């Protein structure tokens, strides 16, 4: 599942995000969602979230094995 719809993302789920500095390479960082930062219901580049470790990026993949 991609991370373009806000309704698919809740705090506590595991996601892969792309950090601002990794946008050119597309390197993904896995973590657990702490805060959802995007207010709109969807975003073409992914919903922006803050992970529990403080990193901020846009969701590229949602993992359902929680």
PDB file of N, CA, C and O in Angstrom:
ATOM      1  N   UNK A   1       0.848  -1.179   0.000  1.00  0.00           N
ATOM      2  CA  UNK A   1       0.000   0.000   0.000  1.00  0.00           C
ATOM      3  C   UNK A   1       0.892   1.239   0.000  1.00  0.00           C
ATOM      4  O   UNK A   1       1.856   1.323   0.751  1.00  0.00           O
ATOM      5  N   UNK A   2       0.561   2.190  -0.867  1.00  0.00           N
ATOM      6  CA  UNK A   2       1.361   3.410  -0.895  1.00  0.00           C
ATOM      7  C   UNK A   2       0.892   4.360   0.204  1.00  0.00           C
ATOM      8  O   UNK A   2      -0.125   4.132   0.834  1.00  0.00           O
ATOM      9  N   UNK A   3       1.615   5.426   0.420  1.00  0.00           N
ATOM     10  CA  UNK A   3       1.318   6.329   1.515  1.00  0.00           C
ATOM     11  C   UNK A   3       0.706   7.646   1.091  1.00  0.00           C
ATOM     12  O   UNK A   3       0.982   8.678   1.691  1.00  0.00           O
ATOM     13  N   UNK A   4      -0.130   7.628   0.049  1.00  0.00           N
ATOM     14  CA  UNK A   4      -0.686   8.877  -0.470  1.00  0.00           C
ATOM     15  C   UNK A   4      -1.992   9.287   0.199  1.00  0.00           C
ATOM     16  O   UNK A   4      -2.413  10.427   0.061  1.00  0.00           O
ATOM     17  N   UNK A   5      -2.654   8.380   0.906  1.00  0.00           N
ATOM     18  CA  UNK A   5      -3.935   8.684   1.539  1.00  0.00           C
ATOM     19  C   UNK A   5      -3.777   8.732   3.059  1.00  0.00           C
ATOM     20  O   UNK A   5      -3.331   7.769   3.680  1.00  0.00           O
ATOM     21  N   UNK A   6      -4.189   9.856   3.641  1.00  0.00           N
ATOM     22  CA  UNK A   6      -4.037  10.063   5.076  1.00  0.00           C
ATOM     23  C   UNK A   6      -4.838   9.047   5.884  1.00  0.00           C
ATOM     24  O   UNK A   6      -4.420   8.621   6.953  1.00  0.00           O
ATOM     25  N   UNK A   7      -5.993   8.624   5.362  1.00  0.00           N
ATOM     26  CA  UNK A   7      -6.859   7.693   6.083  1.00  0.00           C
ATOM     27  C   UNK A   7      -6.203   6.321   6.283  1.00  0.00           C
ATOM     28  O   UNK A   7      -6.587   5.575   7.177  1.00  0.00           O
ATOM     29  N   UNK A   8      -5.199   5.989   5.468  1.00  0.00           N
ATOM     30  CA  UNK A   8      -4.515   4.695   5.579  1.00  0.00           C
ATOM     31  C   UNK A   8      -3.428   4.690   6.644  1.00  0.00           C
ATOM     32  O   UNK A   8      -2.881   3.637   6.957  1.00  0.00           O
ATOM     33  N   UNK A   9      -3.101   5.864   7.192  1.00  0.00           N
ATOM     34  CA  UNK A   9      -1.967   5.984   8.114  1.00  0.00           C
ATOM     35  C   UNK A   9      -2.473   6.341   9.504  1.00  0.00           C
ATOM     36  O   UNK A   9      -3.243   7.286   9.667  1.00  0.00           O
ATOM     37  N   UNK A  10      -2.042   5.570  10.492  1.00  0.00           N
ATOM     38  CA  UNK A  10      -2.381   5.865  11.880  1.00  0.00           C
ATOM     39  C   UNK A  10      -1.102   5.802  12.708  1.00  0.00           C
ATOM     40  O   UNK A  10      -0.107   5.194  12.294  1.00  0.00           O
ATOM     41  N   UNK A  11      -1.117   6.429  13.862  1.00  0.00           N
ATOM     42  CA  UNK A  11       0.063   6.378  14.725  1.00  0.00           C
ATOM     43  C   UNK A  11       0.277   4.937  15.182  1.00  0.00           C
ATOM     44  O   UNK A  11      -0.679   4.191  15.397  1.00  0.00           O
ATOM     45  N   UNK A  12       1.540   4.560  15.282  1.00  0.00           N
ATOM     46  CA  UNK A  12       1.891   3.227  15.743  1.00  0.00           C
ATOM     47  C   UNK A  12       2.122   2.205  14.652  1.00  0.00           C
ATOM     48  O   UNK A  12       2.584   1.102  14.940  1.00  0.00           O
ATOM     49  N   UNK A  13       1.819   2.533  13.379  1.00  0.00           N
ATOM     50  CA  UNK A  13       2.048   1.561  12.314  1.00  0.00           C
ATOM     51  C   UNK A  13       3.474   1.683  11.776  1.00  0.00           C
ATOM     52  O   UNK A  13       4.116   2.712  11.915  1.00  0.00           O
ATOM     53  N   UNK A  14       3.956   0.604  11.176  1.00  0.00           N
ATOM     54  CA  UNK A  14       5.290   0.589  10.578  1.00  0.00           C
ATOM     55  C   UNK A  14       5.194   1.024   9.125  1.00  0.00           C
ATOM     56  O   UNK A  14       4.349   0.536   8.377  1.00  0.00           O
ATOM     57  N   UNK A  15       6.069   1.968   8.757  1.00  0.00           N
ATOM     58  CA  UNK A  15       6.071   2.509   7.396  1.00  0.00           C
ATOM     59  C   UNK A  15       7.500   2.651   6.888  1.00  0.00           C
ATOM     60  O   UNK A  15       8.448   2.664   7.674  1.00  0.00           O
ATOM     61  N   UNK A  16       7.636   2.759   5.575  1.00  0.00           N
ATOM     62  CA  UNK A  16       8.894   3.152   4.950  1.00  0.00           C
ATOM     63  C   UNK A  16       8.700   4.579   4.461  1.00  0.00           C
ATOM     64  O   UNK A  16       7.729   4.871   3.759  1.00  0.00           O
ATOM     65  N   UNK A  17       9.629   5.474   4.846  1.00  0.00           N
ATOM     66  CA  UNK A  17       9.554   6.865   4.417  1.00  0.00           C
ATOM     67  C   UNK A  17      10.806   7.223   3.633  1.00  0.00           C
ATOM     68  O   UNK A  17      11.831   6.546   3.745  1.00  0.00           O
ATOM     69  N   UNK A  18      10.705   8.267   2.841  1.00  0.00           N
ATOM     70  CA  UNK A  18      11.881   8.840   2.190  1.00  0.00           C
ATOM     71  C   UNK A  18      12.146  10.182   2.875  1.00  0.00           C
ATOM     72  O   UNK A  18      11.262  11.025   2.973  1.00  0.00           O
ATOM     73  N   UNK A  19      13.356  10.326   3.400  1.00  0.00           N
ATOM     74  CA  UNK A  19      13.753  11.563   4.061  1.00  0.00           C
ATOM     75  C   UNK A  19      14.054  12.626   3.010  1.00  0.00           C
ATOM     76  O   UNK A  19      14.352  12.303   1.858  1.00  0.00           O
ATOM     77  N   UNK A  20      14.002  13.891   3.391  1.00  0.00           N
ATOM     78  CA  UNK A  20      14.254  14.997   2.461  1.00  0.00           C
ATOM     79  C   UNK A  20      15.608  14.828   1.756  1.00  0.00           C
ATOM     80  O   UNK A  20      15.715  14.968   0.549  1.00  0.00           O
ATOM     81  N   UNK A  21      16.636  14.481   2.525  1.00  0.00           N
ATOM     82  CA  UNK A  21      17.974  14.352   1.941  1.00  0.00           C
ATOM     83  C   UNK A  21      18.124  13.106   1.069  1.00  0.00           C
ATOM     84  O   UNK A  21      19.090  12.980   0.316  1.00  0.00           O
ATOM     85  N   UNK A  22      17.168  12.169   1.145  1.00  0.00           N
ATOM     86  CA  UNK A  22      17.230  10.941   0.352  1.00  0.00           C
ATOM     87  C   UNK A  22      16.288  10.963  -0.851  1.00  0.00           C
ATOM     88  O   UNK A  22      16.134   9.957  -1.540  1.00  0.00           O
ATOM     89  N   UNK A  23      15.652  12.107  -1.125  1.00  0.00           N
ATOM     90  CA  UNK A  23      14.682  12.160  -2.220  1.00  0.00           C
ATOM     91  C   UNK A  23      15.317  11.864  -3.574  1.00  0.00           C
ATOM     92  O   UNK A  23      14.698  11.216  -4.414  1.00  0.00           O
ATOM     93  N   UNK A  24      16.537  12.302  -3.796  1.00  0.00           N
ATOM     94  CA  UNK A  24      17.200  12.048  -5.085  1.00  0.00           C
ATOM     95  C   UNK A  24      17.511  10.570  -5.277  1.00  0.00           C
ATOM     96  O   UNK A  24      17.374  10.034  -6.365  1.00  0.00           O
ATOM     97  N   UNK A  25      17.955   9.898  -4.214  1.00  0.00           N
ATOM     98  CA  UNK A  25      18.331   8.491  -4.319  1.00  0.00           C
ATOM     99  C   UNK A  25      17.139   7.563  -4.128  1.00  0.00           C
ATOM    100  O   UNK A  25      17.161   6.430  -4.597  1.00  0.00           O
ATOM    101  N   UNK A  26      16.118   8.025  -3.408  1.00  0.00           N
ATOM    102  CA  UNK A  26      14.960   7.182  -3.137  1.00  0.00           C
ATOM    103  C   UNK A  26      15.184   6.204  -2.003  1.00  0.00           C
ATOM    104  O   UNK A  26      14.404   5.274  -1.813  1.00  0.00           O
ATOM    105  N   UNK A  27      16.253   6.386  -1.233  1.00  0.00           N
ATOM    106  CA  UNK A  27      16.554   5.501  -0.098  1.00  0.00           C
ATOM    107  C   UNK A  27      15.433   5.580   0.927  1.00  0.00           C
ATOM    108  O   UNK A  27      15.004   6.655   1.326  1.00  0.00           O
ATOM    109  N   UNK A  28      14.964   4.409   1.367  1.00  0.00           N
ATOM    110  CA  UNK A  28      13.856   4.344   2.309  1.00  0.00           C
ATOM    111  C   UNK A  28      14.353   4.116   3.731  1.00  0.00           C
ATOM    112  O   UNK A  28      15.362   3.447   3.944  1.00  0.00           O
ATOM    113  N   UNK A  29      13.630   4.679   4.680  1.00  0.00           N
ATOM    114  CA  UNK A  29      13.921   4.516   6.092  1.00  0.00           C
ATOM    115  C   UNK A  29      12.676   3.932   6.748  1.00  0.00           C
ATOM    116  O   UNK A  29      11.580   4.464   6.577  1.00  0.00           O
ATOM    117  N   UNK A  30      12.838   2.835   7.490  1.00  0.00           N
ATOM    118  CA  UNK A  30      11.693   2.190   8.142  1.00  0.00           C
ATOM    119  C   UNK A  30      11.566   2.677   9.571  1.00  0.00           C
ATOM    120  O   UNK A  30      12.565   2.887  10.265  1.00  0.00           O
ATOM    121  N   UNK A  31      10.328   2.863   9.994  1.00  0.00           N
ATOM    122  CA  UNK A  31      10.096   3.284  11.364  1.00  0.00           C
ATOM    123  C   UNK A  31       8.625   3.220  11.726  1.00  0.00           C
ATOM    124  O   UNK A  31       7.784   2.824  10.920  1.00  0.00           O
ATOM    125  N   UNK A  32       8.326   3.642  12.948  1.00  0.00           N
ATOM    126  CA  UNK A  32       6.964   3.626  13.468  1.00  0.00           C
ATOM    127  C   UNK A  32       6.455   5.062  13.540  1.00  0.00           C
ATOM    128  O   UNK A  32       7.146   5.949  14.047  1.00  0.00           O
ATOM    129  N   UNK A  33       5.243   5.284  13.042  1.00  0.00           N
ATOM    130  CA  UNK A  33       4.659   6.631  12.979  1.00  0.00           C
ATOM    131  C   UNK A  33       4.342   7.139  14.381  1.00  0.00           C
ATOM    132  O   UNK A  33       3.661   6.473  15.162  1.00  0.00           O
ATOM    133  N   UNK A  34       4.845   8.343  14.671  1.00  0.00           N
ATOM    134  CA  UNK A  34       4.521   9.025  15.926  1.00  0.00           C
ATOM    135  C   UNK A  34       3.476  10.106  15.679  1.00  0.00           C
ATOM    136  O   UNK A  34       2.502  10.219  16.412  1.00  0.00           O
ATOM    137  N   UNK A  35       3.690  10.949  14.642  1.00  0.00           N
ATOM    138  CA  UNK A  35       2.774  12.041  14.310  1.00  0.00           C
ATOM    139  C   UNK A  35       2.537  12.076  12.811  1.00  0.00           C
ATOM    140  O   UNK A  35       3.451  11.829  12.029  1.00  0.00           O
ATOM    141  N   UNK A  36       1.318  12.439  12.418  1.00  0.00           N
ATOM    142  CA  UNK A  36       0.992  12.675  11.016  1.00  0.00           C
ATOM    143  C   UNK A  36       1.027  14.180  10.804  1.00  0.00           C
ATOM    144  O   UNK A  36       0.299  14.922  11.468  1.00  0.00           O
ATOM    145  N   UNK A  37       1.888  14.656   9.905  1.00  0.00           N
ATOM    146  CA  UNK A  37       2.113  16.084   9.733  1.00  0.00           C
ATOM    147  C   UNK A  37       1.301  16.696   8.592  1.00  0.00           C
ATOM    148  O   UNK A  37       1.017  17.889   8.618  1.00  0.00           O
ATOM    149  N   UNK A  38       0.931  15.904   7.589  1.00  0.00           N
ATOM    150  CA  UNK A  38       0.139  16.420   6.475  1.00  0.00           C
ATOM    151  C   UNK A  38      -1.317  16.524   6.904  1.00  0.00           C
ATOM    152  O   UNK A  38      -1.884  15.579   7.440  1.00  0.00           O
ATOM    153  N   UNK A  39      -1.921  17.690   6.655  1.00  0.00           N
ATOM    154  CA  UNK A  39      -3.318  17.914   7.042  1.00  0.00           C
ATOM    155  C   UNK A  39      -4.308  17.502   5.957  1.00  0.00           C
ATOM    156  O   UNK A  39      -5.439  17.152   6.262  1.00  0.00           O
ATOM    157  N   UNK A  40      -3.901  17.566   4.687  1.00  0.00           N
ATOM    158  CA  UNK A  40      -4.827  17.245   3.594  1.00  0.00           C
ATOM    159  C   UNK A  40      -5.104  15.734   3.562  1.00  0.00           C
ATOM    160  O   UNK A  40      -4.282  14.938   4.016  1.00  0.00           O
ATOM    161  N   UNK A  41      -6.254  15.318   2.996  1.00  0.00           N
ATOM    162  CA  UNK A  41      -6.605  13.892   2.979  1.00  0.00           C
ATOM    163  C   UNK A  41      -5.703  13.044   2.094  1.00  0.00           C
ATOM    164  O   UNK A  41      -5.613  11.837   2.288  1.00  0.00           O
ATOM    165  N   UNK A  42      -5.023  13.660   1.118  1.00  0.00           N
ATOM    166  CA  UNK A  42      -4.078  12.901   0.292  1.00  0.00           C
ATOM    167  C   UNK A  42      -2.999  13.840  -0.234  1.00  0.00           C
ATOM    168  O   UNK A  42      -3.152  15.053  -0.215  1.00  0.00           O
ATOM    169  N   UNK A  43      -1.893  13.227  -0.674  1.00  0.00           N
ATOM    170  CA  UNK A  43      -0.772  14.000  -1.213  1.00  0.00           C
ATOM    171  C   UNK A  43      -0.074  13.124  -2.250  1.00  0.00           C
ATOM    172  O   UNK A  43       0.227  11.960  -1.983  1.00  0.00           O
ATOM    173  N   UNK A  44       0.207  13.671  -3.440  1.00  0.00           N
ATOM    174  CA  UNK A  44       0.783  12.847  -4.513  1.00  0.00           C
ATOM    175  C   UNK A  44       2.179  12.303  -4.214  1.00  0.00           C
ATOM    176  O   UNK A  44       2.564  11.276  -4.760  1.00  0.00           O
ATOM    177  N   UNK A  45       2.935  12.957  -3.336  1.00  0.00           N
ATOM    178  CA  UNK A  45       4.285  12.487  -3.006  1.00  0.00           C
ATOM    179  C   UNK A  45       4.332  11.699  -1.707  1.00  0.00           C
ATOM    180  O   UNK A  45       5.399  11.273  -1.288  1.00  0.00           O
ATOM    181  N   UNK A  46       3.196  11.497  -1.075  1.00  0.00           N
ATOM    182  CA  UNK A  46       3.136  10.749   0.178  1.00  0.00           C
ATOM    183  C   UNK A  46       2.830  11.658   1.355  1.00  0.00           C
ATOM    184  O   UNK A  46       3.208  12.823   1.371  1.00  0.00           O
ATOM    185  N   UNK A  47       2.150  11.105   2.337  1.00  0.00           N
ATOM    186  CA  UNK A  47       1.799  11.838   3.548  1.00  0.00           C
ATOM    187  C   UNK A  47       3.059  12.030   4.390  1.00  0.00           C
ATOM    188  O   UNK A  47       3.831  11.093   4.589  1.00  0.00           O
ATOM    189  N   UNK A  48       3.275  13.242   4.887  1.00  0.00           N
ATOM    190  CA  UNK A  48       4.458  13.526   5.700  1.00  0.00           C
ATOM    191  C   UNK A  48       4.189  13.118   7.144  1.00  0.00           C
ATOM    192  O   UNK A  48       3.154  13.457   7.715  1.00  0.00           O
ATOM    193  N   UNK A  49       5.125  12.354   7.720  1.00  0.00           N
ATOM    194  CA  UNK A  49       4.984  11.874   9.091  1.00  0.00           C
ATOM    195  C   UNK A  49       6.290  12.080   9.866  1.00  0.00           C
ATOM    196  O   UNK A  49       7.355  12.255   9.278  1.00  0.00           O
ATOM    197  N   UNK A  50       6.167  12.048  11.187  1.00  0.00           N
ATOM    198  CA  UNK A  50       7.328  12.024  12.078  1.00  0.00           C
ATOM    199  C   UNK A  50       7.364  10.636  12.707  1.00  0.00           C
ATOM    200  O   UNK A  50       6.363  10.156  13.230  1.00  0.00           O
ATOM    201  N   UNK A  51       8.533  10.005  12.656  1.00  0.00           N
ATOM    202  CA  UNK A  51       8.704   8.686  13.254  1.00  0.00           C
ATOM    203  C   UNK A  51       9.005   8.821  14.748  1.00  0.00           C
ATOM    204  O   UNK A  51       9.313   9.910  15.235  1.00  0.00           O
ATOM    205  N   UNK A  52       8.946   7.704  15.464  1.00  0.00           N
ATOM    206  CA  UNK A  52       9.198   7.717  16.909  1.00  0.00           C
ATOM    207  C   UNK A  52      10.623   8.162  17.236  1.00  0.00           C
ATOM    208  O   UNK A  52      10.868   8.668  18.319  1.00  0.00           O
ATOM    209  N   UNK A  53      11.561   7.999  16.282  1.00  0.00           N
ATOM    210  CA  UNK A  53      12.943   8.437  16.529  1.00  0.00           C
ATOM    211  C   UNK A  53      13.176   9.889  16.114  1.00  0.00           C
ATOM    212  O   UNK A  53      14.296  10.386  16.164  1.00  0.00           O
ATOM    213  N   UNK A  54      12.102  10.587  15.667  1.00  0.00           N
ATOM    214  CA  UNK A  54      12.208  12.006  15.347  1.00  0.00           C
ATOM    215  C   UNK A  54      12.439  12.336  13.887  1.00  0.00           C
ATOM    216  O   UNK A  54      12.362  13.496  13.501  1.00  0.00           O
ATOM    217  N   UNK A  55      12.711  11.341  13.060  1.00  0.00           N
ATOM    218  CA  UNK A  55      12.940  11.600  11.638  1.00  0.00           C
ATOM    219  C   UNK A  55      11.622  11.941  10.949  1.00  0.00           C
ATOM    220  O   UNK A  55      10.579  11.386  11.283  1.00  0.00           O
ATOM    221  N   UNK A  56      11.704  12.863   9.967  1.00  0.00           N
ATOM    222  CA  UNK A  56      10.514  13.310   9.242  1.00  0.00           C
ATOM    223  C   UNK A  56      10.689  13.008   7.765  1.00  0.00           C
ATOM    224  O   UNK A  56      11.748  13.264   7.190  1.00  0.00           O
ATOM    225  N   UNK A  57       9.637  12.456   7.157  1.00  0.00           N
ATOM    226  CA  UNK A  57       9.682  12.173   5.733  1.00  0.00           C
ATOM    227  C   UNK A  57       8.313  11.812   5.207  1.00  0.00           C
ATOM    228  O   UNK A  57       7.326  11.804   5.944  1.00  0.00           O
ATOM    229  N   UNK A  58       8.265  11.505   3.910  1.00  0.00           N
ATOM    230  CA  UNK A  58       6.997  11.165   3.270  1.00  0.00           C
ATOM    231  C   UNK A  58       6.862   9.652   3.135  1.00  0.00           C
ATOM    232  O   UNK A  58       7.804   8.961   2.733  1.00  0.00           O
ATOM    233  N   UNK A  59       5.677   9.148   3.455  1.00  0.00           N
ATOM    234  CA  UNK A  59       5.422   7.711   3.447  1.00  0.00           C
ATOM    235  C   UNK A  59       5.402   7.183   2.012  1.00  0.00           C
ATOM    236  O   UNK A  59       4.721   7.723   1.145  1.00  0.00           O
ATOM    237  N   UNK A  60       6.200   6.159   1.765  1.00  0.00           N
ATOM    238  CA  UNK A  60       6.229   5.494   0.458  1.00  0.00           C
ATOM    239  C   UNK A  60       5.593   4.109   0.514  1.00  0.00           C
ATOM    240  O   UNK A  60       5.075   3.619  -0.470  1.00  0.00           O
ATOM    241  N   UNK A  61       5.624   3.455   1.681  1.00  0.00           N
ATOM    242  CA  UNK A  61       5.047   2.125   1.805  1.00  0.00           C
ATOM    243  C   UNK A  61       4.549   1.934   3.226  1.00  0.00           C
ATOM    244  O   UNK A  61       5.203   2.332   4.178  1.00  0.00           O
ATOM    245  N   UNK A  62       3.374   1.307   3.327  1.00  0.00           N
ATOM    246  CA  UNK A  62       2.787   0.982   4.620  1.00  0.00           C
ATOM    247  C   UNK A  62       2.893  -0.514   4.818  1.00  0.00           C
ATOM    248  O   UNK A  62       2.536  -1.295   3.942  1.00  0.00           O
ATOM    249  N   UNK A  63       3.398  -0.917   5.980  1.00  0.00           N
ATOM    250  CA  UNK A  63       3.527  -2.353   6.294  1.00  0.00           C
ATOM    251  C   UNK A  63       2.353  -2.785   7.157  1.00  0.00           C
ATOM    252  O   UNK A  63       2.016  -2.125   8.129  1.00  0.00           O
ATOM    253  N   UNK A  64       1.748  -3.905   6.804  1.00  0.00           N
ATOM    254  CA  UNK A  64       0.541  -4.340   7.493  1.00  0.00           C
ATOM    255  C   UNK A  64       0.800  -5.438   8.520  1.00  0.00           C
ATOM    256  O   UNK A  64      -0.130  -5.957   9.101  1.00  0.00           O
ATOM    257  N   UNK A  65       2.063  -5.765   8.767  1.00  0.00           N
ATOM    258  CA  UNK A  65       2.360  -6.872   9.675  1.00  0.00           C
ATOM    259  C   UNK A  65       2.468  -6.437  11.138  1.00  0.00           C
ATOM    260  O   UNK A  65       3.239  -6.963  11.889  1.00  0.00           O
ATOM    261  N   UNK A  66       1.672  -5.458  11.558  1.00  0.00           N
ATOM    262  CA  UNK A  66       1.742  -4.978  12.952  1.00  0.00           C
ATOM    263  C   UNK A  66       0.923  -5.845  13.856  1.00  0.00           C
ATOM    264  O   UNK A  66      -0.131  -6.198  13.725  1.00  0.00           O
TER     265      UNK A  66
END
